[in-house]
Coordinates of C-alpha atoms in Angstrom, one line a residue:
M591 CA 47.1 28.9 43.0
G592 CA 50.2 27.3 41.7
R593 CA 48.3 25.6 38.9
L594 CA 46.8 28.8 37.7
K595 CA 50.2 30.4 37.4
K596 CA 51.5 27.5 35.3
R597 CA 48.5 27.6 33.1
F598 CA 48.4 31.3 32.3
Q599 CA 52.1 32.1 32.3
Q600 CA 52.5 31.0 28.7
K601 CA 54.1 33.7 26.6
I602 CA 51.8 35.4 24.1
V603 CA 53.3 36.6 20.8
A604 CA 52.5 40.3 20.5
S605 CA 52.5 42.4 17.4
S606 CA 54.7 45.3 17.2
L607 CA 53.4 48.8 17.1
T608 CA 54.3 49.2 13.4
E609 CA 52.2 46.1 12.5
V610 CA 49.2 47.5 14.4
I611 CA 49.5 50.9 12.7
V612 CA 49.8 49.3 9.2
A613 CA 46.8 47.0 9.8
T614 CA 44.7 49.9 11.1
S615 CA 45.7 52.0 8.1
I616 CA 44.7 49.3 5.7
L617 CA 41.3 48.9 7.4
L618 CA 40.7 52.6 7.2
V619 CA 41.5 52.8 3.5
V620 CA 39.2 49.8 2.8
F621 CA 36.3 51.4 4.7
A622 CA 36.9 54.8 3.2
I623 CA 36.7 53.3 -0.3
A624 CA 33.5 51.5 0.6
L625 CA 31.9 54.6 2.0
L626 CA 32.8 56.7 -1.0
T627 CA 31.4 54.1 -3.3
L628 CA 28.1 53.9 -1.4
N629 CA 27.9 57.7 -1.3
N630 CA 28.4 57.8 -5.1
L631 CA 25.7 55.2 -5.6
M632 CA 23.2 57.1 -3.4
V633 CA 23.9 60.4 -5.1
S634 CA 23.5 59.0 -8.6
T635 CA 20.3 57.2 -7.6
L636 CA 18.8 60.4 -6.2
Q637 CA 19.7 62.4 -9.4
T638 CA 18.1 59.9 -11.8
D639 CA 15.0 59.0 -9.7
T640 CA 11.9 60.3 -11.4
Q641 CA 9.3 58.1 -9.7
K642 CA 7.6 61.1 -8.0
L643 CA 7.2 62.9 -11.3
D644 CA 5.9 59.7 -13.0
T645 CA 3.3 59.4 -10.3
E646 CA 2.2 63.0 -10.7
I647 CA 1.8 62.5 -14.5
E648 CA -0.3 59.4 -14.0
I649 CA -2.6 61.3 -11.6
L650 CA -3.0 64.1 -14.1
I651 CA -3.8 61.6 -16.9
Y652 CA -6.4 59.9 -14.6
K653 CA -8.0 63.3 -13.9
Y654 CA -8.0 64.2 -17.6
Q655 CA -9.6 61.0 -18.6
N656 CA -12.3 61.5 -16.0
N657 CA -13.0 65.1 -17.1
Q658 CA -11.6 66.6 -13.9
L659 CA -8.9 68.5 -15.7
K660 CA -9.3 70.8 -18.7
T661 CA -6.7 71.8 -21.3
P662 CA -4.8 74.0 -21.5
S663 CA -3.8 74.5 -17.9
S664 CA -0.7 75.4 -16.0
I665 CA -0.4 74.7 -12.2
Q666 CA 2.4 75.4 -9.8
E667 CA 2.4 73.1 -6.8
G668 CA 5.3 73.7 -4.4
S669 CA 8.5 73.5 -6.4
S670 CA 6.8 71.8 -9.4
I671 CA 5.4 73.5 -12.5
I672 CA 2.7 71.4 -14.2
D673 CA 1.7 72.1 -17.8
V674 CA -1.1 70.4 -19.7
Q675 CA -1.3 71.4 -23.4
R676 CA -3.4 70.2 -26.3
I677 CA -1.2 69.6 -29.5
N678 CA -2.4 68.8 -33.0
K679 CA 0.1 66.8 -35.1
E680 CA -0.9 65.4 -38.5
D681 CA -4.6 65.8 -37.8
I682 CA -4.4 63.9 -34.5
D683 CA -5.0 65.7 -31.2
F684 CA -2.7 64.9 -28.4
V685 CA -2.6 66.1 -24.8
E686 CA 0.9 66.6 -23.4
F687 CA 1.5 66.5 -19.7
S688 CA 4.8 67.9 -18.5
I689 CA 6.2 68.5 -15.0
K690 CA 9.3 70.4 -14.1
D691 CA 10.7 70.1 -10.6
E692 CA 12.7 73.3 -9.9
N693 CA 14.5 71.9 -6.8
S694 CA 16.1 69.0 -8.7
N695 CA 15.8 70.5 -12.2
K696 CA 14.1 67.4 -13.5
T697 CA 11.6 67.4 -16.3
K698 CA 9.2 64.6 -17.3
S699 CA 6.6 64.7 -20.0
K700 CA 4.1 62.3 -21.6
K701 CA 1.6 62.5 -24.4
I702 CA -1.7 60.7 -24.8
I703 CA -4.4 60.9 -27.6
A704 CA -7.0 63.6 -26.7
I705 CA -10.5 62.7 -25.6
S706 CA -13.0 63.9 -28.2
N707 CA -15.8 64.8 -25.8
E708 CA -14.0 67.7 -24.3
E709 CA -15.3 71.2 -25.1

């Protein structure tokens, strides 16, 4: 037992309460800045993400090219308003596909050359 007392009775240098509070405050500030930065990145990514709208437009183009979709047409699916219009510019017929998502207030449109076999 005497050996254990000699081995573990070495004095440990302790930090003062002020040093602990300062170190904790610095850590909190660093983590707060990191969290705010990550939050800002996530919000900006969600605001600029149009992948869902791009996918919907590609589906509409596929349906149009396979004569499953007629022009002009306007469809409302959930919070999205889908418009398919035939446009004539300089003697060339185009079909414009546009989608507006009312929840996120995003709009995406795409034009392709019209298929001539449509009635």
